[in-house]
């Protein structure tokens, strides 16, 4: 049996929303690759990833892995046929809120692998919303043939449970991005909360991640009002961090225009052109508080012990915050600018206390983010 854990190599196809210049999804990919490498080394298994990407060349250059086009059927077929298994995830792949074609695509990739008798693994996915009930049976039949099913929140587990997937087959784990390290750190290492606010003469930085949602831009107008109120009461720097290019840069510019001129209350900048997830993670780690609409901006902040103010446009925001014992400070439907400004100020004054209070929960999530990769290695051992 000893030879089974020595010098073993496994070629795994990774399917997800990759190659679209979305920092959050790229962070998911980077986190999965790190976890597979780290847990593979522990198990004596060398992992050879093959990423299905909308931009294979960019994916190869960014991560140093093999990649093929996610929509070119011959390439997709060859990649799966030559593999030892397929990972689907993470992220919100199985939902029909953005398109009716999303669920059929990701299930088809899984079905193709299963048809070729390859093991399939659901890796920390957020399931739903699934508004079309015809998809229920498709998801159920596909998931029942998977070797592993892990989802990133209890709500996803409950949803596929209602579809008929046995609860005993499903594990709830954190989003894989909780395990993403800064450059030079081990993926399983624990970040140390920084007390940047204690630096003499340093201007506190409020990071802001926004996206377009309401047609009338009312949520962005209210957020700009909240930030302006903070800037009028104290000196801060505002760093707008676009997670999905180019649309989030446009949303960031919309907010920046409403904060201009910054005056004596602070300066406002848009951090442009950041595509590598660890570069964006470094930007977030340099903030004293993070105001986020994008889910992964909040996950980045939590992983670096940066206090966060969540603005909910989707249940996944509320579900993540709940794992830290928090609630969104506002939503796209209900946004009290004065209350959000007060919350930003409270966190700016109490960053150390916030980090100390959340440390146990964050450390637990960072550790548990490795579980799907560990389960895959156990399968191959």
GROMACS .gro file of C-alpha atoms in nm:
model
  381
    1UNK     CA    1   0.000   0.000   0.000
    2UNK     CA    2   0.297   0.232   0.060
    3UNK     CA    3   0.357   0.291  -0.308
    4UNK     CA    4   0.009   0.444  -0.342
    5UNK     CA    5   0.117   0.761  -0.162
    6UNK     CA    6   0.459   0.798  -0.321
    7UNK     CA    7   0.535   0.948  -0.661
    8UNK     CA    8   0.171   0.944  -0.770
    9UNK     CA    9   0.060   1.197  -1.032
   10UNK     CA   10  -0.298   1.301  -1.106
   11UNK     CA   11  -0.418   1.518  -1.392
   12UNK     CA   12  -0.728   1.714  -1.286
   13UNK     CA   13  -0.945   1.937  -1.507
   14UNK     CA   14  -1.079   2.246  -1.326
   15UNK     CA   15  -1.407   2.392  -1.454
   16UNK     CA   16  -1.536   2.733  -1.348
   17UNK     CA   17  -1.587   3.096  -1.448
   18UNK     CA   18  -1.223   3.153  -1.533
   19UNK     CA   19  -1.053   3.380  -1.785
   20UNK     CA   20  -1.311   3.661  -1.766
   21UNK     CA   21  -1.104   3.920  -1.572
   22UNK     CA   22  -1.320   3.876  -1.263
   23UNK     CA   23  -1.085   3.908  -0.964
   24UNK     CA   24  -1.317   3.712  -0.736
   25UNK     CA   25  -1.340   3.411  -0.964
   26UNK     CA   26  -0.969   3.428  -1.044
   27UNK     CA   27  -0.909   3.424  -0.668
   28UNK     CA   28  -1.121   3.109  -0.646
   29UNK     CA   29  -0.904   2.944  -0.911
   30UNK     CA   30  -0.579   3.056  -0.750
   31UNK     CA   31  -0.701   2.931  -0.411
   32UNK     CA   32  -0.801   2.592  -0.550
   33UNK     CA   33  -0.465   2.553  -0.726
   34UNK     CA   34  -0.279   2.642  -0.405
   35UNK     CA   35  -0.488   2.402  -0.196
   36UNK     CA   36  -0.448   2.114  -0.444
   37UNK     CA   37  -0.071   2.166  -0.456
   38UNK     CA   38  -0.033   2.191  -0.078
   39UNK     CA   39  -0.261   1.899   0.007
   40UNK     CA   40  -0.116   1.694  -0.279
   41UNK     CA   41   0.235   1.738  -0.143
   42UNK     CA   42   0.114   1.628   0.200
   43UNK     CA   43  -0.045   1.316   0.049
   44UNK     CA   44   0.249   1.238  -0.182
   45UNK     CA   45   0.047   1.315  -0.495
   46UNK     CA   46   0.165   1.547  -0.772
   47UNK     CA   47  -0.130   1.741  -0.917
   48UNK     CA   48  -0.128   1.848  -1.282
   49UNK     CA   49  -0.415   2.097  -1.326
   50UNK     CA   50  -0.581   2.170  -1.659
   51UNK     CA   51  -0.799   2.481  -1.638
   52UNK     CA   52  -1.099   2.540  -1.865
   53UNK     CA   53  -1.074   2.911  -1.943
   54UNK     CA   54  -1.225   3.178  -2.165
   55UNK     CA   55  -0.868   3.303  -2.216
   56UNK     CA   56  -0.636   3.000  -2.200
   57UNK     CA   57  -0.320   3.194  -2.287
   58UNK     CA   58  -0.376   3.444  -2.007
   59UNK     CA   59  -0.456   3.165  -1.761
   60UNK     CA   60  -0.138   2.978  -1.856
   61UNK     CA   61   0.071   3.293  -1.813
   62UNK     CA   62  -0.091   3.395  -1.484
   63UNK     CA   63  -0.080   3.060  -1.303
   64UNK     CA   64   0.178   2.852  -1.489
   65UNK     CA   65  -0.068   2.570  -1.557
   66UNK     CA   66  -0.206   2.399  -1.863
   67UNK     CA   67  -0.531   2.553  -1.993
   68UNK     CA   68  -0.773   2.501  -2.280
   69UNK     CA   69  -1.072   2.695  -2.412
   70UNK     CA   70  -1.389   2.624  -2.216
   71UNK     CA   71  -1.614   2.659  -2.524
   72UNK     CA   72  -1.411   2.464  -2.784
   73UNK     CA   73  -1.563   2.118  -2.774
   74UNK     CA   74  -1.267   1.923  -2.923
   75UNK     CA   75  -1.026   2.082  -2.673
   76UNK     CA   76  -1.268   2.023  -2.387
   77UNK     CA   77  -1.318   1.661  -2.488
   78UNK     CA   78  -0.944   1.593  -2.513
   79UNK     CA   79  -0.870   1.757  -2.180
   80UNK     CA   80  -1.126   1.552  -1.992
   81UNK     CA   81  -1.043   1.228  -2.173
   82UNK     CA   82  -0.674   1.257  -2.078
   83UNK     CA   83  -0.751   1.346  -1.716
   84UNK     CA   84  -0.790   1.152  -1.392
   85UNK     CA   85  -1.091   1.354  -1.284
   86UNK     CA   86  -1.278   1.684  -1.301
   87UNK     CA   87  -1.332   1.955  -1.040
   88UNK     CA   88  -1.635   2.182  -1.083
   89UNK     CA   89  -1.605   2.502  -0.882
   90UNK     CA   90  -1.594   2.705  -0.690
   91UNK     CA   91  -1.807   3.014  -0.715
   92UNK     CA   92  -2.173   3.054  -0.809
   93UNK     CA   93  -2.180   2.830  -1.115
   94UNK     CA   94  -2.518   2.664  -1.080
   95UNK     CA   95  -2.758   2.958  -1.086
   96UNK     CA   96  -2.997   3.093  -1.347
   97UNK     CA   97  -3.020   3.454  -1.227
   98UNK     CA   98  -2.765   3.583  -1.480
   99UNK     CA   99  -2.841   3.346  -1.770
  100UNK     CA  100  -3.051   3.040  -1.849
  101UNK     CA  101  -2.747   2.886  -2.020
  102UNK     CA  102  -2.518   2.883  -1.717
  103UNK     CA  103  -2.655   2.573  -1.543
  104UNK     CA  104  -2.674   2.360  -1.862
  105UNK     CA  105  -2.312   2.446  -1.949
  106UNK     CA  106  -2.159   2.348  -1.615
  107UNK     CA  107  -2.374   2.035  -1.587
  108UNK     CA  108  -2.280   1.934  -1.941
  109UNK     CA  109  -1.910   1.954  -1.851
  110UNK     CA  110  -1.976   1.736  -1.547
  111UNK     CA  111  -2.188   1.492  -1.747
  112UNK     CA  112  -1.918   1.462  -2.013
  113UNK     CA  113  -1.663   1.365  -1.749
  114UNK     CA  114  -1.905   1.117  -1.592
  115UNK     CA  115  -1.980   0.968  -1.933
  116UNK     CA  116  -1.605   0.911  -1.972
  117UNK     CA  117  -1.606   0.745  -1.626
  118UNK     CA  118  -1.394   1.015  -1.467
  119UNK     CA  119  -1.444   1.099  -1.098
  120UNK     CA  120  -1.615   1.437  -1.053
  121UNK     CA  121  -1.588   1.671  -0.756
  122UNK     CA  122  -1.810   1.967  -0.660
  123UNK     CA  123  -1.567   2.213  -0.499
  124UNK     CA  124  -1.712   2.465  -0.253
  125UNK     CA  125  -1.987   2.590  -0.482
  126UNK     CA  126  -2.258   2.840  -0.399
  127UNK     CA  127  -2.576   2.691  -0.545
  128UNK     CA  128  -2.863   2.907  -0.659
  129UNK     CA  129  -3.080   3.086  -0.714
  130UNK     CA  130  -3.238   2.821  -0.934
  131UNK     CA  131  -3.567   2.967  -1.053
  132UNK     CA  132  -3.649   2.712  -1.323
  133UNK     CA  133  -3.764   2.388  -1.156
  134UNK     CA  134  -3.668   2.179  -1.459
  135UNK     CA  135  -3.306   2.223  -1.352
  136UNK     CA  136  -3.373   2.044  -1.022
  137UNK     CA  137  -3.370   1.695  -1.172
  138UNK     CA  138  -3.067   1.779  -1.388
  139UNK     CA  139  -2.866   1.890  -1.087
  140UNK     CA  140  -2.984   1.596  -0.874
  141UNK     CA  141  -2.894   1.330  -1.131
  142UNK     CA  142  -2.552   1.485  -1.194
  143UNK     CA  143  -2.465   1.537  -0.827
  144UNK     CA  144  -2.561   1.184  -0.731
  145UNK     CA  145  -2.279   1.058  -0.953
  146UNK     CA  146  -2.015   1.287  -0.800
  147UNK     CA  147  -1.740   1.152  -0.577
  148UNK     CA  148  -1.749   1.464  -0.359
  149UNK     CA  149  -2.000   1.744  -0.302
  150UNK     CA  150  -1.892   2.048  -0.102
  151UNK     CA  151  -2.087   2.375  -0.092
  152UNK     CA  152  -1.989   2.707   0.061
  153UNK     CA  153  -2.295   2.773   0.277
  154UNK     CA  154  -2.583   2.597   0.448
  155UNK     CA  155  -2.835   2.765   0.218
  156UNK     CA  156  -2.677   2.588  -0.081
  157UNK     CA  157  -2.689   2.256   0.105
  158UNK     CA  158  -3.055   2.312   0.189
  159UNK     CA  159  -3.137   2.397  -0.173
  160UNK     CA  160  -2.983   2.084  -0.324
  161UNK     CA  161  -3.142   1.889  -0.040
  162UNK     CA  162  -3.482   2.008  -0.165
  163UNK     CA  163  -3.375   1.888  -0.510
  164UNK     CA  164  -3.327   1.538  -0.370
  165UNK     CA  165  -2.951   1.525  -0.307
  166UNK     CA  166  -2.898   1.334   0.022
  167UNK     CA  167  -2.770   1.552   0.305
  168UNK     CA  168  -2.521   1.279   0.399
  169UNK     CA  169  -2.343   1.332   0.065
  170UNK     CA  170  -2.293   1.706   0.113
  171UNK     CA  171  -2.034   1.895   0.320
  172UNK     CA  172  -2.055   2.268   0.397
  173UNK     CA  173  -1.713   2.435   0.374
  174UNK     CA  174  -1.592   2.795   0.344
  175UNK     CA  175  -1.531   2.969   0.014
  176UNK     CA  176  -1.186   2.857  -0.107
  177UNK     CA  177  -1.067   3.218  -0.122
  178UNK     CA  178  -1.050   3.220   0.259
  179UNK     CA  179  -0.734   3.015   0.208
  180UNK     CA  180  -0.570   3.251  -0.043
  181UNK     CA  181  -0.234   3.372   0.095
  182UNK     CA  182  -0.046   3.691   0.029
  183UNK     CA  183   0.259   3.641  -0.190
  184UNK     CA  184   0.528   3.460   0.006
  185UNK     CA  185   0.287   3.308   0.260
  186UNK     CA  186   0.185   2.942   0.278
  187UNK     CA  187  -0.178   2.882   0.189
  188UNK     CA  188  -0.242   2.721   0.526
  189UNK     CA  189  -0.066   2.997   0.719
  190UNK     CA  190  -0.252   3.237   0.944
  191UNK     CA  191  -0.244   3.606   0.870
  192UNK     CA  192  -0.170   3.837   1.161
  193UNK     CA  193  -0.399   4.131   1.213
  194UNK     CA  194  -0.214   4.451   1.134
  195UNK     CA  195  -0.261   4.759   1.346
  196UNK     CA  196  -0.211   5.002   1.062
  197UNK     CA  197  -0.418   5.263   1.239
  198UNK     CA  198  -0.143   5.291   1.498
  199UNK     CA  199   0.115   5.427   1.252
  200UNK     CA  200   0.196   5.787   1.344
  201UNK     CA  201   0.075   6.036   1.087
  202UNK     CA  202  -0.069   5.773   0.856
  203UNK     CA  203  -0.397   5.857   0.683
  204UNK     CA  204  -0.646   5.567   0.725
  205UNK     CA  205  -0.757   5.403   0.401
  206UNK     CA  206  -1.113   5.293   0.324
  207UNK     CA  207  -1.125   5.039   0.043
  208UNK     CA  208  -1.443   5.028  -0.166
  209UNK     CA  209  -1.561   4.751  -0.399
  210UNK     CA  210  -1.873   4.837  -0.600
  211UNK     CA  211  -2.064   4.705  -0.896
  212UNK     CA  212  -2.360   4.830  -1.096
  213UNK     CA  213  -2.691   4.688  -0.974
  214UNK     CA  214  -2.988   4.926  -0.947
  215UNK     CA  215  -3.086   5.083  -1.278
  216UNK     CA  216  -3.117   5.426  -1.114
  217UNK     CA  217  -2.776   5.388  -0.941
  218UNK     CA  218  -2.945   5.480  -0.612
  219UNK     CA  219  -2.724   5.244  -0.410
  220UNK     CA  220  -2.407   5.401  -0.551
  221UNK     CA  221  -2.540   5.750  -0.487
  222UNK     CA  222  -2.612   5.654  -0.125
  223UNK     CA  223  -2.269   5.497  -0.083
  224UNK     CA  224  -2.104   5.812  -0.218
  225UNK     CA  225  -2.309   6.014   0.032
  226UNK     CA  226  -2.188   5.790   0.316
  227UNK     CA  227  -1.824   5.819   0.209
  228UNK     CA  228  -1.856   6.195   0.175
  229UNK     CA  229  -1.994   6.214   0.530
  230UNK     CA  230  -1.690   6.022   0.660
  231UNK     CA  231  -1.454   6.246   0.462
  232UNK     CA  232  -1.622   6.555   0.610
  233UNK     CA  233  -1.565   6.425   0.963
  234UNK     CA  234  -1.207   6.296   0.939
  235UNK     CA  235  -0.914   6.267   0.702
  236UNK     CA  236  -0.916   5.941   0.506
  237UNK     CA  237  -0.803   5.800   0.177
  238UNK     CA  238  -1.061   5.622  -0.040
  239UNK     CA  239  -0.935   5.343  -0.267
  240UNK     CA  240  -1.189   5.212  -0.516
  241UNK     CA  241  -1.102   4.851  -0.600
  242UNK     CA  242  -1.262   4.716  -0.921
  243UNK     CA  243  -1.302   4.339  -0.898
  244UNK     CA  244  -1.465   4.270  -1.236
  245UNK     CA  245  -1.309   4.447  -1.533
  246UNK     CA  246  -1.410   4.665  -1.705
  247UNK     CA  247  -1.759   4.706  -1.554
  248UNK     CA  248  -1.644   4.765  -1.196
  249UNK     CA  249  -1.401   5.032  -1.311
  250UNK     CA  250  -1.700   5.216  -1.458
  251UNK     CA  251  -1.896   5.173  -1.135
  252UNK     CA  252  -1.595   5.294  -0.936
  253UNK     CA  253  -1.564   5.599  -1.161
  254UNK     CA  254  -1.933   5.675  -1.099
  255UNK     CA  255  -1.871   5.684  -0.724
  256UNK     CA  256  -1.543   5.876  -0.758
  257UNK     CA  257  -1.713   6.148  -0.961
  258UNK     CA  258  -1.959   6.202  -0.673
  259UNK     CA  259  -1.673   6.236  -0.427
  260UNK     CA  260  -1.481   6.489  -0.635
  261UNK     CA  261  -1.326   6.720  -0.544
  262UNK     CA  262  -1.203   6.537  -0.234
  263UNK     CA  263  -1.107   6.860  -0.056
  264UNK     CA  264  -0.937   6.852   0.281
  265UNK     CA  265  -1.128   6.544   0.396
  266UNK     CA  266  -0.915   6.298   0.201
  267UNK     CA  267  -0.815   6.176  -0.144
  268UNK     CA  268  -0.999   5.942  -0.379
  269UNK     CA  269  -0.827   5.704  -0.620
  270UNK     CA  270  -0.932   5.416  -0.843
  271UNK     CA  271  -0.686   5.125  -0.840
  272UNK     CA  272  -0.690   5.030  -1.207
  273UNK     CA  273  -0.578   4.726  -1.403
  274UNK     CA  274  -0.533   4.480  -1.116
  275UNK     CA  275  -0.608   4.131  -1.250
  276UNK     CA  276  -0.397   3.889  -1.047
  277UNK     CA  277  -0.590   3.785  -0.733
  278UNK     CA  278  -0.290   3.811  -0.502
  279UNK     CA  279  -0.225   4.166  -0.621
  280UNK     CA  280  -0.583   4.260  -0.534
  281UNK     CA  281  -0.550   4.077  -0.203
  282UNK     CA  282  -0.249   4.296  -0.126
  283UNK     CA  283  -0.454   4.607  -0.208
  284UNK     CA  284  -0.726   4.497   0.033
  285UNK     CA  285  -0.476   4.408   0.305
  286UNK     CA  286  -0.347   4.768   0.292
  287UNK     CA  287  -0.690   4.905   0.384
  288UNK     CA  288  -0.810   4.991   0.733
  289UNK     CA  289  -1.175   4.922   0.648
  290UNK     CA  290  -1.332   4.762   0.340
  291UNK     CA  291  -1.678   4.858   0.212
  292UNK     CA  292  -1.782   4.584  -0.027
  293UNK     CA  293  -2.059   4.482  -0.262
  294UNK     CA  294  -1.853   4.208  -0.429
  295UNK     CA  295  -1.852   3.888  -0.222
  296UNK     CA  296  -1.484   3.823  -0.269
  297UNK     CA  297  -1.388   4.172  -0.162
  298UNK     CA  298  -1.541   4.084   0.176
  299UNK     CA  299  -1.371   3.744   0.181
  300UNK     CA  300  -1.036   3.908   0.099
  301UNK     CA  301  -1.091   4.151   0.385
  302UNK     CA  302  -1.182   3.878   0.632
  303UNK     CA  303  -0.877   3.670   0.539
  304UNK     CA  304  -0.654   3.970   0.612
  305UNK     CA  305  -0.843   4.073   0.929
  306UNK     CA  306  -0.959   4.399   0.769
  307UNK     CA  307  -1.292   4.516   0.920
  308UNK     CA  308  -1.567   4.516   0.662
  309UNK     CA  309  -1.894   4.689   0.583
  310UNK     CA  310  -2.110   4.467   0.363
  311UNK     CA  311  -2.357   4.604   0.107
  312UNK     CA  312  -2.587   4.321   0.004
  313UNK     CA  313  -2.721   4.277  -0.348
  314UNK     CA  314  -2.745   3.896  -0.328
  315UNK     CA  315  -2.811   3.642  -0.048
  316UNK     CA  316  -2.454   3.513  -0.082
  317UNK     CA  317  -2.333   3.838   0.079
  318UNK     CA  318  -2.559   3.785   0.381
  319UNK     CA  319  -2.466   3.417   0.403
  320UNK     CA  320  -2.094   3.490   0.420
  321UNK     CA  321  -2.132   3.770   0.674
  322UNK     CA  322  -2.347   3.542   0.891
  323UNK     CA  323  -2.053   3.301   0.921
  324UNK     CA  324  -1.868   3.581   1.098
  325UNK     CA  325  -2.165   3.674   1.314
  326UNK     CA  326  -2.229   3.987   1.106
  327UNK     CA  327  -2.507   4.146   0.903
  328UNK     CA  328  -2.491   4.368   0.598
  329UNK     CA  329  -2.485   4.736   0.689
  330UNK     CA  330  -2.703   4.816   0.387
  331UNK     CA  331  -2.854   4.659   0.079
  332UNK     CA  332  -2.926   4.773  -0.273
  333UNK     CA  333  -3.293   4.796  -0.172
  334UNK     CA  334  -3.242   4.976   0.160
  335UNK     CA  335  -2.943   5.205   0.209
  336UNK     CA  336  -2.918   5.446   0.503
  337UNK     CA  337  -2.614   5.658   0.416
  338UNK     CA  338  -2.585   5.805   0.767
  339UNK     CA  339  -2.587   5.459   0.927
  340UNK     CA  340  -2.320   5.330   0.687
  341UNK     CA  341  -2.103   5.637   0.752
  342UNK     CA  342  -2.135   5.576   1.125
  343UNK     CA  343  -2.035   5.210   1.084
  344UNK     CA  344  -1.729   5.302   0.878
  345UNK     CA  345  -1.625   5.547   1.148
  346UNK     CA  346  -1.680   5.293   1.425
  347UNK     CA  347  -1.461   5.036   1.251
  348UNK     CA  348  -1.190   5.289   1.171
  349UNK     CA  349  -1.169   5.363   1.543
  350UNK     CA  350  -1.179   4.998   1.649
  351UNK     CA  351  -0.995   4.792   1.392
  352UNK     CA  352  -0.785   4.604   1.650
  353UNK     CA  353  -1.091   4.518   1.859
  354UNK     CA  354  -1.279   4.397   1.551
  355UNK     CA  355  -0.989   4.175   1.441
  356UNK     CA  356  -0.943   4.032   1.790
  357UNK     CA  357  -1.314   3.954   1.813
  358UNK     CA  358  -1.328   3.780   1.475
  359UNK     CA  359  -0.992   3.600   1.490
  360UNK     CA  360  -1.120   3.260   1.607
  361UNK     CA  361  -1.394   3.249   1.341
  362UNK     CA  362  -1.160   3.365   1.063
  363UNK     CA  363  -0.886   3.118   1.158
  364UNK     CA  364  -1.144   2.838   1.154
  365UNK     CA  365  -1.269   2.936   0.807
  366UNK     CA  366  -0.913   2.957   0.671
  367UNK     CA  367  -0.837   2.608   0.800
  368UNK     CA  368  -1.166   2.459   0.675
  369UNK     CA  369  -1.109   2.608   0.328
  370UNK     CA  370  -0.853   2.329   0.276
  371UNK     CA  371  -1.106   2.049   0.335
  372UNK     CA  372  -1.222   1.992  -0.027
  373UNK     CA  373  -0.862   1.951  -0.147
  374UNK     CA  374  -0.795   1.716   0.143
  375UNK     CA  375  -1.099   1.506   0.049
  376UNK     CA  376  -0.986   1.483  -0.313
  377UNK     CA  377  -0.643   1.361  -0.204
  378UNK     CA  378  -0.805   1.104   0.025
  379UNK     CA  379  -1.010   0.981  -0.272
  380UNK     CA  380  -0.697   0.923  -0.482
  381UNK     CA  381  -0.500   0.767  -0.197
   0.00000   0.00000   0.00000
